[in-house]
XYZ file of C-alpha atoms in Angstrom:
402
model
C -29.041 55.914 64.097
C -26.665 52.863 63.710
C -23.220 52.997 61.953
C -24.767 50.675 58.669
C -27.522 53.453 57.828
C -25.124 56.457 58.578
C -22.730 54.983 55.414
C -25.632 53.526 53.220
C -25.035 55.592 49.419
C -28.493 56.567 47.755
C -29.791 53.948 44.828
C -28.984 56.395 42.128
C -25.395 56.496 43.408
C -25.062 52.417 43.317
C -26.592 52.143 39.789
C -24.390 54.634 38.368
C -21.165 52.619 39.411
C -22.457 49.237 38.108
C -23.069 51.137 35.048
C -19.785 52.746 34.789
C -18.288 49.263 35.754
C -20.449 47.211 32.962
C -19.135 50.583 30.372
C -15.724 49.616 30.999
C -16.005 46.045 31.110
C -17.967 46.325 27.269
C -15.182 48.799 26.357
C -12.678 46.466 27.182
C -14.457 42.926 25.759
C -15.716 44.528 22.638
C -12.634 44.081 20.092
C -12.167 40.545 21.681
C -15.473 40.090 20.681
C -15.592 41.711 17.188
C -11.901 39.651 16.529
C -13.413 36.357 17.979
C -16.610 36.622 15.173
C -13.784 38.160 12.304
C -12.084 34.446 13.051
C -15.251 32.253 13.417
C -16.697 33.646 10.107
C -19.987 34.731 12.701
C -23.095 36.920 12.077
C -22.347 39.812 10.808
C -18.530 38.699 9.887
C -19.409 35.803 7.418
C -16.828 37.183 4.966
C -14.236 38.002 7.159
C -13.388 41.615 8.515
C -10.377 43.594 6.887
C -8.887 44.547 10.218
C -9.014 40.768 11.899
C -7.822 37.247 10.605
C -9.952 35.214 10.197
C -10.008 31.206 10.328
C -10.799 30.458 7.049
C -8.284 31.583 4.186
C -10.074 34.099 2.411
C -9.757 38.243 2.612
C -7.223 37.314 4.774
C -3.969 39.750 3.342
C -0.535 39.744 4.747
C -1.212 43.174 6.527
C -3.901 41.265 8.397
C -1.642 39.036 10.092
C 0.980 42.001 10.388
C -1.408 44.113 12.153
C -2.107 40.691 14.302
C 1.544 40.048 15.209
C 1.496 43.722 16.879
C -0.851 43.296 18.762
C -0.272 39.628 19.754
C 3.548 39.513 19.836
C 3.235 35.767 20.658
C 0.665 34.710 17.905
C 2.665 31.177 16.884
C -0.524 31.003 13.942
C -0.196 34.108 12.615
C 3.586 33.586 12.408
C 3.031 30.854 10.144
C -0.025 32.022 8.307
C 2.021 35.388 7.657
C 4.815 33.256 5.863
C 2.065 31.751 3.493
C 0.581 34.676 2.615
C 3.842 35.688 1.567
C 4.874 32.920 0.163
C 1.638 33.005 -2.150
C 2.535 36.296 -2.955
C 5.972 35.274 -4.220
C 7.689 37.890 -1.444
C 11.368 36.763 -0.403
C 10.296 37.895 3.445
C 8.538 34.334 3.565
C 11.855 32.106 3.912
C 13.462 34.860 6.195
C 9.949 34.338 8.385
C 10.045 30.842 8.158
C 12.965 29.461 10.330
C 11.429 31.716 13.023
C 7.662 30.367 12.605
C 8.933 27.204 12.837
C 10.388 27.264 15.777
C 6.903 28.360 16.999
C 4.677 25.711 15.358
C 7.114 23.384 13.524
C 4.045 21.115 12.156
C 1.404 23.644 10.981
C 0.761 22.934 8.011
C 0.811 25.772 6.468
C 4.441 26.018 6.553
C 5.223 22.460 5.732
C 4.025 23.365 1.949
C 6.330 26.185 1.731
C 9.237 24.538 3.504
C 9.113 21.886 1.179
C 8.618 23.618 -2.263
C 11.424 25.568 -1.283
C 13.547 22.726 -0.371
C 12.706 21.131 -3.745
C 13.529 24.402 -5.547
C 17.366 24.253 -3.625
C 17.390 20.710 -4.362
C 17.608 20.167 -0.556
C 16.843 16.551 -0.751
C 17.510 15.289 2.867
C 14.641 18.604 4.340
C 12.858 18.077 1.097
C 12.358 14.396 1.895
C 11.810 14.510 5.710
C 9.422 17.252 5.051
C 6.966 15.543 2.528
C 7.339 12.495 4.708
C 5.741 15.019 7.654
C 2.812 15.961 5.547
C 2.190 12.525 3.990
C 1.765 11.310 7.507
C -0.581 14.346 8.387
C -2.896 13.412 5.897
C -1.789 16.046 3.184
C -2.473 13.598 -0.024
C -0.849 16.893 -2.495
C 2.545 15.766 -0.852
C 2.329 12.395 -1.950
C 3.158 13.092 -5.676
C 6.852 14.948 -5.091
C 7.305 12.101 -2.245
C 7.123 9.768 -4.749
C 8.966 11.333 -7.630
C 11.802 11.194 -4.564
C 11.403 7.746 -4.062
C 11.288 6.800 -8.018
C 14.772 8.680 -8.296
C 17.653 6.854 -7.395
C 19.637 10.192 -7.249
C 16.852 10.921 -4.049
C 16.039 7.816 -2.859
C 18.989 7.301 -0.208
C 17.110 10.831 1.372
C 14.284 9.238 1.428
C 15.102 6.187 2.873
C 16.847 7.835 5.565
C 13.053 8.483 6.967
C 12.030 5.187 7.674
C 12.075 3.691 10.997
C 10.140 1.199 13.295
C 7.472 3.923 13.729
C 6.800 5.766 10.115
C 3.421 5.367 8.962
C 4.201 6.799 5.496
C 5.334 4.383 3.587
C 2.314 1.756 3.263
C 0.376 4.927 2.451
C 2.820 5.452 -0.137
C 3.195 1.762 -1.527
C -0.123 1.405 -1.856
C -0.891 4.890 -3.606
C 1.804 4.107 -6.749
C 0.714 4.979 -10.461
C 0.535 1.678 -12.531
C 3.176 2.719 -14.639
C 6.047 3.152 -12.314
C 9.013 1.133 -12.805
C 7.806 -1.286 -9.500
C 11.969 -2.275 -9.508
C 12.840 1.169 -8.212
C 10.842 0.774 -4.873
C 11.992 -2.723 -3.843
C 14.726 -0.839 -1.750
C 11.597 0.675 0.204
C 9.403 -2.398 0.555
C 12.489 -4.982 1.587
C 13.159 -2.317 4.148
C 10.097 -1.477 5.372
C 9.184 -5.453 5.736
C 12.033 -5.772 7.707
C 11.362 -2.770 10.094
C 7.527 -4.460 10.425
C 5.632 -1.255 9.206
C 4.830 -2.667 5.578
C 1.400 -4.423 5.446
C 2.225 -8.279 3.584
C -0.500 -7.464 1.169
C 1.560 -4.196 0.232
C 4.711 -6.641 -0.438
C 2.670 -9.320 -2.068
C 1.066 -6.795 -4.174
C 4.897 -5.663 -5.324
C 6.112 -9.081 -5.880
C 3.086 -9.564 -8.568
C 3.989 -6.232 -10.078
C 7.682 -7.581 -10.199
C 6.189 -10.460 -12.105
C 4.424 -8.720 -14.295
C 7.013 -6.455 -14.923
C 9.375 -8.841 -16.124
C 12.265 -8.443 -12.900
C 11.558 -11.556 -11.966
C 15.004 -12.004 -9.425
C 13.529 -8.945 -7.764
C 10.647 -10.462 -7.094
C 11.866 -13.761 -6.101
C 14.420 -11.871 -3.363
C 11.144 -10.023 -1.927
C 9.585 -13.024 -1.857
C 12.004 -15.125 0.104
C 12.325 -12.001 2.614
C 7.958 -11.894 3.100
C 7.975 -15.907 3.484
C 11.699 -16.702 4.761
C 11.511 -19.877 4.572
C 10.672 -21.820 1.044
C 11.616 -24.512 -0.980
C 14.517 -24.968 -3.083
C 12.791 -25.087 -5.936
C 8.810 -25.883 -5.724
C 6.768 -24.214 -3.229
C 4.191 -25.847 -1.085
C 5.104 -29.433 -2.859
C 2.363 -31.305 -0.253
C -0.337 -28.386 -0.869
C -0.021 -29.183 3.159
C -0.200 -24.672 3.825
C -3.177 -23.030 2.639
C -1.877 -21.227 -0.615
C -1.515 -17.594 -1.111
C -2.573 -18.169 -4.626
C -0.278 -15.519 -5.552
C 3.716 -14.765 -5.758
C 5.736 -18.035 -6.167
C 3.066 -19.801 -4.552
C 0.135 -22.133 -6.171
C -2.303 -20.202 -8.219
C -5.596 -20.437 -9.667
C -8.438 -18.795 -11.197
C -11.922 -18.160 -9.271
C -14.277 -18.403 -11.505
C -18.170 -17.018 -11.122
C -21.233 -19.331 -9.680
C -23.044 -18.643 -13.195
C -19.829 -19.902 -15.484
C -18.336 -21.956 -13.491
C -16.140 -24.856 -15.410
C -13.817 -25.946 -12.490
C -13.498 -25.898 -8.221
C -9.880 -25.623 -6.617
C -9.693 -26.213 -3.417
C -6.731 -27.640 -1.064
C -8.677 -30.882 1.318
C -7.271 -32.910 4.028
C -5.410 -35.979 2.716
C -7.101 -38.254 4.782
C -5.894 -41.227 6.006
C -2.322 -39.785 5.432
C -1.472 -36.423 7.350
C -1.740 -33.177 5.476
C -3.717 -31.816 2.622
C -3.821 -32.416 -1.063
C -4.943 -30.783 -4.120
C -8.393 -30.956 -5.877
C -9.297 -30.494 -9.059
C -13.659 -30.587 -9.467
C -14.485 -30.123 -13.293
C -18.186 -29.725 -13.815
C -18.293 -29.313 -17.674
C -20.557 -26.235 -17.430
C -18.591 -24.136 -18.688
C -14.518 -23.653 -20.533
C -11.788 -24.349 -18.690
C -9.282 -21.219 -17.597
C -5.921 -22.196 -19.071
C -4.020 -22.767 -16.951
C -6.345 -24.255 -14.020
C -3.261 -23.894 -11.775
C -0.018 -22.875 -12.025
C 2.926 -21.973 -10.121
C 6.172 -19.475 -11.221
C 9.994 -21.511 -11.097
C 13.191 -19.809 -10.519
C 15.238 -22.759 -12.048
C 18.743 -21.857 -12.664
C 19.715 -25.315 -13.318
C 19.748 -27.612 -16.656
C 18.146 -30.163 -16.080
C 15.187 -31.433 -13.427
C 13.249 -34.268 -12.709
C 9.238 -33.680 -11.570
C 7.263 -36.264 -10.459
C 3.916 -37.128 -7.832
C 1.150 -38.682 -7.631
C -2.672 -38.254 -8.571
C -6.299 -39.972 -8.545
C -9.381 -39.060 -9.896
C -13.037 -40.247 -10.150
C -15.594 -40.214 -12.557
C -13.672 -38.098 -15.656
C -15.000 -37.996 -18.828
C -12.671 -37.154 -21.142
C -10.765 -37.553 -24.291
C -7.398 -36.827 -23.105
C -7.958 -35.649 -19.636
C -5.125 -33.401 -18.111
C -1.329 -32.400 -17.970
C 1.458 -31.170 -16.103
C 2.892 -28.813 -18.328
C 6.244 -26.490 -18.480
C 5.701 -23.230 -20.599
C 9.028 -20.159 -19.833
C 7.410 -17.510 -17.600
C 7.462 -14.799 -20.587
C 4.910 -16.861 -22.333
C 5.381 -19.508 -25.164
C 4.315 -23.185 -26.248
C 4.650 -26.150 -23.948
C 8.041 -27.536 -24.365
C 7.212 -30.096 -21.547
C 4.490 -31.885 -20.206
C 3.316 -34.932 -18.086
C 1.810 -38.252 -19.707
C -1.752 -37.630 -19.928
C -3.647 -37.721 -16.340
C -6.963 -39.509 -17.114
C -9.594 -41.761 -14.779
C -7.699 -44.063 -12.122
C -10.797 -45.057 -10.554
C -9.914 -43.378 -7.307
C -6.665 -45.310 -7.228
C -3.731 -43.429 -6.757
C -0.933 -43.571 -8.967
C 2.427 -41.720 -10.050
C 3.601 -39.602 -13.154
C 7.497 -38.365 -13.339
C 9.421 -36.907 -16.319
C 12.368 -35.292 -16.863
C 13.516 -31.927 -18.582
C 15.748 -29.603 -19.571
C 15.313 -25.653 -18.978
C 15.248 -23.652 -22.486
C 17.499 -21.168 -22.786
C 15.028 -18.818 -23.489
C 13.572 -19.114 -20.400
C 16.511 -17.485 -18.365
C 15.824 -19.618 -15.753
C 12.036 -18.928 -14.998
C 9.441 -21.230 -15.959
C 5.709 -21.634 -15.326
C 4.613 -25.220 -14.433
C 1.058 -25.781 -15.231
C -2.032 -27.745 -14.940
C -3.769 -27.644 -18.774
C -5.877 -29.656 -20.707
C -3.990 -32.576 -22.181
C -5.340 -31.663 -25.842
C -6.217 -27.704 -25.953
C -9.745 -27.972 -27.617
C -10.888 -29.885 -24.099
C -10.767 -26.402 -22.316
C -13.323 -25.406 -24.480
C -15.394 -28.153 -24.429
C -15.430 -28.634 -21.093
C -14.555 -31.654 -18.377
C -16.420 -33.038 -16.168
C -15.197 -35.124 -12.824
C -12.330 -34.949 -10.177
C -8.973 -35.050 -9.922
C -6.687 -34.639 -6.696
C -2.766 -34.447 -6.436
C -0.463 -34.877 -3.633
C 3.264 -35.437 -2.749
C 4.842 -33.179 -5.893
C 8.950 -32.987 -6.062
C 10.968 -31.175 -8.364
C 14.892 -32.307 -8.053
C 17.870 -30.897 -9.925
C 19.438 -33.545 -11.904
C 23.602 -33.961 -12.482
C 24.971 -34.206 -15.616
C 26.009 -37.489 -15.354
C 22.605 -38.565 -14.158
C 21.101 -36.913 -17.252
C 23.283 -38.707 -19.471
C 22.769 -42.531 -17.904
């Protein structure tokens, strides 16, 4: 008989260890198992279990996660989920929870809601702001609402502000989420910094400026503008129409009208045989005029000016034909205007006058390209008209009076 058979243990004997070994084993996996399905919502758990968490919010009371915490001393979610179940509940043990669950999972975001209503509550601007600024960035849209009442208040703003730097993704999301009615001139602070840190879009501050405008602050708006472009003219933009127009801001404007009704083309073309581009004007008489047909917004602080450039056109047929006019940016009747542009017969030729700013103006003016007699815009005008080599010069006093 060789040693091996001597020690060989019956069958019965082997099977009843491997089951006592797969008992234990089941005895031991079995409330990881019955906790994993309480937290995945499975078969036969899809409502939760009253002795487990489980992922999803419901049936899920603070004794859950208490129970949990025992059990799991080191359970950084059900820190945090504990402190929102209190919190809900309107039990002081939340804020005495919440510095330590913190310190566990500082972004969860279940205790970046109750960090920063509580914040608000103690008028804790500086955590209050930082806070929503967290959850704004995380996606939570509910925080952008008490973000921006913070950034609408100048009493708040400086906390804020203090948030912003070269790598916050907040505050385009912000800029571009702001209720029509909001005073636009209390977040020019935010946009003039964030365009100078690079993390505003220019859409987001061209979309300001034109809110500036149509708010009325038009110095706001002219100091964003200078800080987007940096480098403009004294006093007309673009004078050559040589850079492709924003067509919005202080920049050239115009109206882009439909295929079906479509009573006028604007485009800028090369100026060909001179260097650059120049304006053009294509009336097809199909359809009214937009008045203006283009226009451009003046911060003239001066009294007087003197405009002048030349034109051409081809094939007009018209009464009066066109007109440079001057109208104050807060609307009103011409109280300047260009002789009247009519057919040149493709020759080029030059138009200047001279005027004096309205008080009533405050220094802001719209120049405009109109119809030289009103009822023509609705009549229509057919042919084409280009411009080219514009100026607008401050005149002296003693100039004016020669």
């Amino acid at each position: 008989m060789t040693l091996t058979h001597r020690f060989k243990l019956p069958f019965g004997l082997w099977f009843g260890l491997w089951l006592c070994l797969a008992a234990l084993v089941c005895w031991q996996a079995w409330p990881q198992q019955i906790e994993r399905g309480c937290w995945l919502g499975e078969w036969p758990f899809e409502a939760g279990c009253e002795a487990w968490p489980a992922k999803a919010e419901r049936a899920n009371t603070p004794e859950v996660f208490q129970r949990q915490l025992q059990a799991n001393v080191g359970d950084a979610h059900s820190y945090a989920r504990l402190a929102h179940a209190w919190w809900l509940n309107k039990d002081a043990r939340a804020l005495e929870l919440l510095a330590q669950a913190r310190k566990l999972a500082p972004f969860d975001p279940r205790l970046l809601p109750v960090l920063a209503t509580s914040s608000l509550e103690q008028q804790n601007w500086p955590v209050a702001a930082q806070t929503l600024v967290q959850m704004v960035e995380r996606g939570n849209v509910e925080a952008r609402k008490p973000l921006m009442a913070l950034m609408l208040n100048p009493a708040t703003q400086d906390a804020v502000l203090a948030q912003l730097n070269a790598n916050s993704r907040w505050l385009d999301v912000m800029l571009a989420s702001i209720d029509p009615q909001s005073p636009p001139a209390l977040l020019q602070r935010f946009v003039s910094e964030g365009h100078a840190l690079g993390i505003v879009r220019t859409t987001t501050v061209l979309n300001m400026v034109d809110r500036l405008k149509r708010s009325g602050d038009w110095m706001d708006a002219y100091t964003l503008w200078v800080a987007l472009r940096q480098k403009v003219g004294s006093h007309l933009n673009n004078p050559g129409f040589d850079q492709r127009s924003l067509r919005r801001g202080f920049d050239w404007e115009w109206t882009q009208q439909s295929a079906a009704k479509q009573g006028m083309r604007v485009n800028q073309v090369p100026a060909s045989p001179q260097a650059g581009s120049m304006l053009e004007v294509e009336l097809t008489a199909r359809a009214a005029l937009p008045q203006p047909m283009v226009s451009q917004t003046l911060l003239l602080l001066g009294e007087r000016y003197r405009f002048k450039g030349r034109y051409m056109s081809d094939r007009m047929r018209t009464k009066q034909g066109l007109a440079w006019v001057l109208r104050c940016a807060n609307g009103g009747d011409r109280w300047a205007q260009t002789p009247d542009l009519v057919e040149t017969q493709r020759q080029w030729q030059s138009f200047e006058i001279e005027f004096r700013v309205p008080p009533e103006c405050s220094g802001v003016v719209q120049l405009q390209l109109e119809t030289a007699a009103p009822w023509e815009a609705r009549a229509g005008i057919s042919g084409v008209m280009y411009f080219d080599d514009f100026e607008l010069a401050p005149l002296s006093t003693a100039s004016a009076n020669d």
